[in-house]
Short mmCIF file of C-alpha atoms in Angstrom, two decimals:
data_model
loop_
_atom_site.label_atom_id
_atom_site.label_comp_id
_atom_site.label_asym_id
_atom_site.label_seq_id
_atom_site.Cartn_x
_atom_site.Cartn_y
_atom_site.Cartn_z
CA UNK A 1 12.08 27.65 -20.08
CA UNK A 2 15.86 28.79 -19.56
CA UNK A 3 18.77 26.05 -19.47
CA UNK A 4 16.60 22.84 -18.46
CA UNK A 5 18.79 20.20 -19.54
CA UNK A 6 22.15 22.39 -18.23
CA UNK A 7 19.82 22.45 -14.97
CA UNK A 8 18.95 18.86 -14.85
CA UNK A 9 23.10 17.49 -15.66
CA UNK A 10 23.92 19.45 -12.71
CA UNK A 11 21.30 18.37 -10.53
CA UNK A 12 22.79 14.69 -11.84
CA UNK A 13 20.59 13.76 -14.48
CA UNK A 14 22.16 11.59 -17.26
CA UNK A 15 20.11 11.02 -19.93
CA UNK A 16 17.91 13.83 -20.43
CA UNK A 17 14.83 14.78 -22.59
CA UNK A 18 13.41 18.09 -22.36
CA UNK A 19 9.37 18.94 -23.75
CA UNK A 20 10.62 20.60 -27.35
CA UNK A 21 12.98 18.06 -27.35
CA UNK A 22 9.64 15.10 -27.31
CA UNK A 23 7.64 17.62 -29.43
CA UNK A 24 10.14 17.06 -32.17
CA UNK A 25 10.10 13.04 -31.83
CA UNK A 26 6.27 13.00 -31.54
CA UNK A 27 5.38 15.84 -33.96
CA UNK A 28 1.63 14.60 -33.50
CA UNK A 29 1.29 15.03 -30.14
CA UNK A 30 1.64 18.63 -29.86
CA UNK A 31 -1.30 19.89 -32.08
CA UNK A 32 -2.86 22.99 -31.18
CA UNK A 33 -0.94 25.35 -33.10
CA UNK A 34 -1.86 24.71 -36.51
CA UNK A 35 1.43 26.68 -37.35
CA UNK A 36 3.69 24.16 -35.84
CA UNK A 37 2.54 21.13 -36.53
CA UNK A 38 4.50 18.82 -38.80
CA UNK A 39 3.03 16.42 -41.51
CA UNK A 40 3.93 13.27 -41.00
CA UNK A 41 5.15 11.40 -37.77
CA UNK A 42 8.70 10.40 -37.43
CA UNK A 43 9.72 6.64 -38.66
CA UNK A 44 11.76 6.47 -35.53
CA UNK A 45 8.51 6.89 -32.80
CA UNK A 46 8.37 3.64 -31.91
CA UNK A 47 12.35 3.24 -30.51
CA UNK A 48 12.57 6.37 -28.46
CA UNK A 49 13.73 5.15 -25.16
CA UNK A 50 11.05 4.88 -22.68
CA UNK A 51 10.64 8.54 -20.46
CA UNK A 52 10.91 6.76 -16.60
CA UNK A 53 10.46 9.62 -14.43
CA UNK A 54 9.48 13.07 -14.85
CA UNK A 55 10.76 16.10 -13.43
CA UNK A 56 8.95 19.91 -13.35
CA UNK A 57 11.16 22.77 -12.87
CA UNK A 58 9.37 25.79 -13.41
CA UNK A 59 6.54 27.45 -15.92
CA UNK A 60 6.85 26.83 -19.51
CA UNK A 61 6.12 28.88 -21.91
CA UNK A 62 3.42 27.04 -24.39
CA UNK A 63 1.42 26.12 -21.57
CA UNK A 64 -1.15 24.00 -23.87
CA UNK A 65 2.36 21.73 -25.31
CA UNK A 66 3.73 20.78 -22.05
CA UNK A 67 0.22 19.80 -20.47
CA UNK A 68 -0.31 17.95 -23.52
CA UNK A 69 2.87 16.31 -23.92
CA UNK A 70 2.82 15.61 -19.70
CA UNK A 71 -0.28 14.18 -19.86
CA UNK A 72 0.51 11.89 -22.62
CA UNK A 73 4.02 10.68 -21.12
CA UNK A 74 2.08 9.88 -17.80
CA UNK A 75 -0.64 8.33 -19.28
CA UNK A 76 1.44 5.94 -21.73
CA UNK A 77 3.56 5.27 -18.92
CA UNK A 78 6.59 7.01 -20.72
CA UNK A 79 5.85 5.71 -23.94
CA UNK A 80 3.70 8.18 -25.86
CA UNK A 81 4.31 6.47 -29.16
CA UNK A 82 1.53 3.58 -28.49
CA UNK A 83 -1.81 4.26 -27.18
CA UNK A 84 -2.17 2.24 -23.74
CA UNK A 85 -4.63 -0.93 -23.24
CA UNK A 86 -5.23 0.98 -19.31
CA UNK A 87 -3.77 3.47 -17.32
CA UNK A 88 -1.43 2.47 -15.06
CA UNK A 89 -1.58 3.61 -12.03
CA UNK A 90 0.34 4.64 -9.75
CA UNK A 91 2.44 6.42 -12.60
CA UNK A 92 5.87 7.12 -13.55
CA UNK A 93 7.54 9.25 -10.85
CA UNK A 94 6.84 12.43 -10.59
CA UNK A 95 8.89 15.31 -8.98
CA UNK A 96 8.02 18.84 -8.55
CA UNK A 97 9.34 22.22 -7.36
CA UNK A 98 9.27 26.23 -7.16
CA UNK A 99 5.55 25.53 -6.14
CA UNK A 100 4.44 29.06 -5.96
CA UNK A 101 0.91 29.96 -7.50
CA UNK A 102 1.49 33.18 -8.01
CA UNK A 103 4.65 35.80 -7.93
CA UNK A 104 5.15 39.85 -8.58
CA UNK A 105 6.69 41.21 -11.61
CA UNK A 106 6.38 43.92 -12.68
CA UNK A 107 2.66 43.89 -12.91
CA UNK A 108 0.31 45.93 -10.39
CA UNK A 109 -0.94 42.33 -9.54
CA UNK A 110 0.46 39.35 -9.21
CA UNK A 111 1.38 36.29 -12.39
CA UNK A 112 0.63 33.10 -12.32
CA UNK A 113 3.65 30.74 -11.06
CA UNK A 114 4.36 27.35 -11.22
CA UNK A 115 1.91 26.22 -8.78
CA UNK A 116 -0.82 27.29 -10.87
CA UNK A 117 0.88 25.16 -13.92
CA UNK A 118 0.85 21.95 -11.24
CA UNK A 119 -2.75 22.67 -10.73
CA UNK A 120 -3.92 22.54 -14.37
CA UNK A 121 -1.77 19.11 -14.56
CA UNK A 122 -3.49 18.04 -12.22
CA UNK A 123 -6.91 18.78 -12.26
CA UNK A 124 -6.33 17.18 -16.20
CA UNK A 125 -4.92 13.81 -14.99
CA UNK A 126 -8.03 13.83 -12.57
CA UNK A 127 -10.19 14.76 -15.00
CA UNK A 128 -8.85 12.14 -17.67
CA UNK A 129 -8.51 8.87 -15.56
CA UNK A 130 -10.64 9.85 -12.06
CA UNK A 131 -7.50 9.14 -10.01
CA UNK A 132 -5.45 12.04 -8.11
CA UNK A 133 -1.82 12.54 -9.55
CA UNK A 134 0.71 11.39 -7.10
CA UNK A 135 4.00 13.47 -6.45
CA UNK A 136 7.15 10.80 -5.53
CA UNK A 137 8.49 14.65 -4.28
CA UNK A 138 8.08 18.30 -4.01
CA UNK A 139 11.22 20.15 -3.67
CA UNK A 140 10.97 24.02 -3.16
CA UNK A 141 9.36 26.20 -0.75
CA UNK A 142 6.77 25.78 1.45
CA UNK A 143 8.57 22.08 1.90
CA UNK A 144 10.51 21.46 4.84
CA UNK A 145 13.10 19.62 3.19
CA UNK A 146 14.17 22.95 1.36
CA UNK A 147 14.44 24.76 4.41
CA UNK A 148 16.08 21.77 5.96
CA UNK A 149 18.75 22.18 3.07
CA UNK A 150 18.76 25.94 3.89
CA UNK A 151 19.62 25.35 7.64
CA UNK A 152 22.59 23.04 6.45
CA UNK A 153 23.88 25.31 3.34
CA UNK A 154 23.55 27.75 6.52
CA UNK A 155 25.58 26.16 9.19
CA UNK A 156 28.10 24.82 6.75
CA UNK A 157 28.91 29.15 6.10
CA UNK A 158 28.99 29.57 9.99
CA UNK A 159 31.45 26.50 10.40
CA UNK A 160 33.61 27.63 7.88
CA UNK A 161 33.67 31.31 9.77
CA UNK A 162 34.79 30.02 12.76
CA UNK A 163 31.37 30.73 14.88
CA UNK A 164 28.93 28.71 16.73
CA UNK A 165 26.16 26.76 14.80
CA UNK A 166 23.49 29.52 14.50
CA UNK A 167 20.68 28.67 16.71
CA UNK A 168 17.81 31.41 15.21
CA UNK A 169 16.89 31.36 11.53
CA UNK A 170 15.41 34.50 10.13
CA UNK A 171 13.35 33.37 6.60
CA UNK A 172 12.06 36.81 4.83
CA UNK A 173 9.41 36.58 2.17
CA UNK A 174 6.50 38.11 0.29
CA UNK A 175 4.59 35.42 0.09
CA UNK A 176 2.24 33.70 2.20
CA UNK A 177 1.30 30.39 1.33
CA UNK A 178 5.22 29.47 0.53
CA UNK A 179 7.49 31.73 1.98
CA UNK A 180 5.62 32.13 5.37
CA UNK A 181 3.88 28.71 5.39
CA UNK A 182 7.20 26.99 5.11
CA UNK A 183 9.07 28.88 7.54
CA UNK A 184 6.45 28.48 9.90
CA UNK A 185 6.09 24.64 9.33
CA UNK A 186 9.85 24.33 9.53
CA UNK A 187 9.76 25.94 13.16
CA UNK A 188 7.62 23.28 13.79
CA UNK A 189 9.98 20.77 12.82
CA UNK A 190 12.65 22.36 14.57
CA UNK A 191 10.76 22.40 18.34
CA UNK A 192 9.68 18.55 17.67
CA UNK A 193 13.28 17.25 16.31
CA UNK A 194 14.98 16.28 19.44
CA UNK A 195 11.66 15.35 21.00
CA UNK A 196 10.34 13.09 17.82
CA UNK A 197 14.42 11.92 16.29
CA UNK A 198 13.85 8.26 17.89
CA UNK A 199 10.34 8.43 17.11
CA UNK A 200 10.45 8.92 13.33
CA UNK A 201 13.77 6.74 12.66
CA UNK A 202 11.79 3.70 14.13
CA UNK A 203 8.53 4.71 11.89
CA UNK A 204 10.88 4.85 8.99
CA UNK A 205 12.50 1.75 9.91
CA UNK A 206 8.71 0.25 9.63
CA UNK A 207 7.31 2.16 6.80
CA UNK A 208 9.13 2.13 3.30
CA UNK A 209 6.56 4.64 2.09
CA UNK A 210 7.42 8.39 1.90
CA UNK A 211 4.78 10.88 1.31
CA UNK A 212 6.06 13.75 -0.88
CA UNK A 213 6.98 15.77 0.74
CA UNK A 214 8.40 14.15 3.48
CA UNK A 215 11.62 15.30 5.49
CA UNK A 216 12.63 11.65 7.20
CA UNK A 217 14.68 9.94 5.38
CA UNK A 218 17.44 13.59 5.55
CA UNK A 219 17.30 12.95 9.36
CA UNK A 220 20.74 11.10 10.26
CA UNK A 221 22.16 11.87 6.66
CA UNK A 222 25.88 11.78 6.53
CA UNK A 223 27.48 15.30 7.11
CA UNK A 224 24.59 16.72 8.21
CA UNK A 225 24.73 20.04 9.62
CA UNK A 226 22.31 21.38 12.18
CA UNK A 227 21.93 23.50 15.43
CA UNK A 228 19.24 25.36 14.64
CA UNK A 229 16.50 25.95 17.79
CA UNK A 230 13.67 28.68 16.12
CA UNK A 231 13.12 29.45 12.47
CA UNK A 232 11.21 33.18 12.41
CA UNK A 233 9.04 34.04 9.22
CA UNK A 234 9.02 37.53 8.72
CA UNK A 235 6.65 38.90 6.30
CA UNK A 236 7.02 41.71 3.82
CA UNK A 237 4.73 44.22 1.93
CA UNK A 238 6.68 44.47 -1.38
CA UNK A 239 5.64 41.46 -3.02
CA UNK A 240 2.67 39.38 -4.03
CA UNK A 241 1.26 40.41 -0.23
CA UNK A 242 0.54 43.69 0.24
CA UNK A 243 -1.37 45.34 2.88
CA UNK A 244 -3.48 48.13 0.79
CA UNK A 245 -5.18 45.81 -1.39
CA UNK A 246 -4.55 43.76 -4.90
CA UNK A 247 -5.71 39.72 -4.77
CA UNK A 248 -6.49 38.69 -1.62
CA UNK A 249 -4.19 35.38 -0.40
CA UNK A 250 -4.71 32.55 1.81
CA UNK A 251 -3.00 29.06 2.39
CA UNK A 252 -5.73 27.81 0.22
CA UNK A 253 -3.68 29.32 -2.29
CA UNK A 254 -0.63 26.27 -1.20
CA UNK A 255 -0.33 23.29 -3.34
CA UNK A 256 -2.40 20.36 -2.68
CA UNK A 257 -0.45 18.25 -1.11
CA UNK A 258 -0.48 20.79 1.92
CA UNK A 259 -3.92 21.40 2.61
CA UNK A 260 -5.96 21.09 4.45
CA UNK A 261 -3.70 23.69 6.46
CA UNK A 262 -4.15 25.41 10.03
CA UNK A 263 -4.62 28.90 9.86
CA UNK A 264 -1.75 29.77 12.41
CA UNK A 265 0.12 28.65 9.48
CA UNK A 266 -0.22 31.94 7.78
CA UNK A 267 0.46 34.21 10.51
CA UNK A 268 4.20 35.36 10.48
CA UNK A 269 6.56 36.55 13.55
CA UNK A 270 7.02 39.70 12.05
CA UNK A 271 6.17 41.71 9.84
CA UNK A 272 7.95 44.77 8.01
CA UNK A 273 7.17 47.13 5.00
CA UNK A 274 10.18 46.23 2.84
CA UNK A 275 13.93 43.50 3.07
CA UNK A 276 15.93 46.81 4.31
CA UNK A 277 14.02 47.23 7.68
CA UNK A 278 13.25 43.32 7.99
CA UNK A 279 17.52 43.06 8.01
CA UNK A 280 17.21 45.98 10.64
CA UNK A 281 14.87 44.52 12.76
CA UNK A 282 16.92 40.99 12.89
CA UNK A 283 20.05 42.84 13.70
CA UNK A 284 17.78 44.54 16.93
CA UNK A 285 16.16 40.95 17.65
CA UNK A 286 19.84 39.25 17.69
CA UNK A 287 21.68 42.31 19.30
CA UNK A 288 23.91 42.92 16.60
CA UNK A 289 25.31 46.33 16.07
#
């Protein structure tokens, strides 16, 4: 939903094809509303260019069309017009982001995000062909690579100011298993860096394979900006965690490819009732008044 294919040209992308966009060139696919469905096929099925990579943004809105439609593009190996001899596997690429399973609206408890979309795709590609479905990337929070981005976007502001790179990164969130888990595991990264940098260009140097979500190959990328020593996670009550009750939430909540996941993980720096006294209490932590 929202300006996909404005999202993916600025992101880059070239020659774009959204889900309603596939739904109207394979009018058979997408089945389960009787009130939709077309009557014949188009002639044209067999020549639309072949999908090569696949890229998830966010919810949709007709859950049942895009698993459908996903699962077919994967499955046919981009090509949902002809019913494949196997299943090829590893697929087509496949990059994810905004992998949060659940986010506050204006609900008393919290909606389902995007994470829990990823986890019906995949549980249905397991389901279907018995192997797991492979991510090339995940881009978003709890990754590193985001915050990594952050800490850049970040010093490139202070830079510009006229100030010293900052050295303590403050992340504030509501959320647990993203906002917290990926602050914390970006700390991480930040107290092995100097100690690891020779350490993990050599490994790259002898391992072409990336996991995905893996932060190497943005070490040594040209203009990179860093400085950073500590990133904090500070935690608070005005969102999907809340301290008085509503679904409880643990890192098992975090997308698959971050578990299993220790539970020091989930434990933030600090922790404030609302944004207005977590911006108070980094002001008192970096002297600032």
């Amino acid at each position: 939903q929202g300006p996909v294919e404005l999202i993916a040209r600025s992101l880059g992308f070239n020659n774009i094809t959204t889900i309603d966009q596939l739904r109207h060139a394979f009018p058979n696919l997408d089945s389960v509303d009787h009130k939709r469905r077309r009557a014949a096929p188009c002639a044209f099925e067999k020549y639309y260019p072949r999908i090569e990579a696949v890229v998830l943004f966010g919810e949709p809105v007709r859950w049942e069309t895009s698993l459908q439609l996903l699962v077919d593009v994967i499955l046919s190996d981009g090509q949902p017009s002809l019913a494949p001899d196997t299943v090829k596997h590893p697929h087509l690429p496949l990059l994810a982001c905004n992998m949060d399973l659940q986010w506050m609206a204006e609900a008393v408890m919290p909606r389902f995000g995007h994470g829990a979309f990823l986890l019906c795709l995949e549980n249905l590609y397991k389901k279907i062909t018995g192997h797991d479905m492979v991510y090339t990337a995940l881009i978003g929070k709890p990754s590193e690579i985001t915050y990594r981005h952050g800490e850049h976007v970040l010093q490139q502001q202070a830079n510009k100011m006229g100030i010293p790179p900052v050295k303590n990164i403050y992340c504030i969130g509501d959320n647990i298993c993203t906002d917290i888990f990926g602050a914390n595991l970006y700390n991480k990264y930040l107290q092995n860096r100097l100690r690891d940098s020779k350490q993990s260009q050599a490994a790259a140097q002898n391992n072409g394979h990336q996991s995905s979500r893996s932060i190497d190959n943005l070490i040594g990328a040209v203009g990179e900006l860093n400085g950073a020593s500590n990133c904090y996670s500070v935690l608070v009550e005005t969102g999907v965690f809340s301290k008085t009750g509503g679904s409880p939430v643990s890192l098992d909540h975090s997308p698959r490819d971050f578990l299993p996941v220790e539970s020091s993980y989930q434990e933030p720096t600090f922790s404030t009732h609302n944004v207005l006294q977590a911006v108070h209490l980094i002001f008192k932590q970096e002297n600032f008044h």
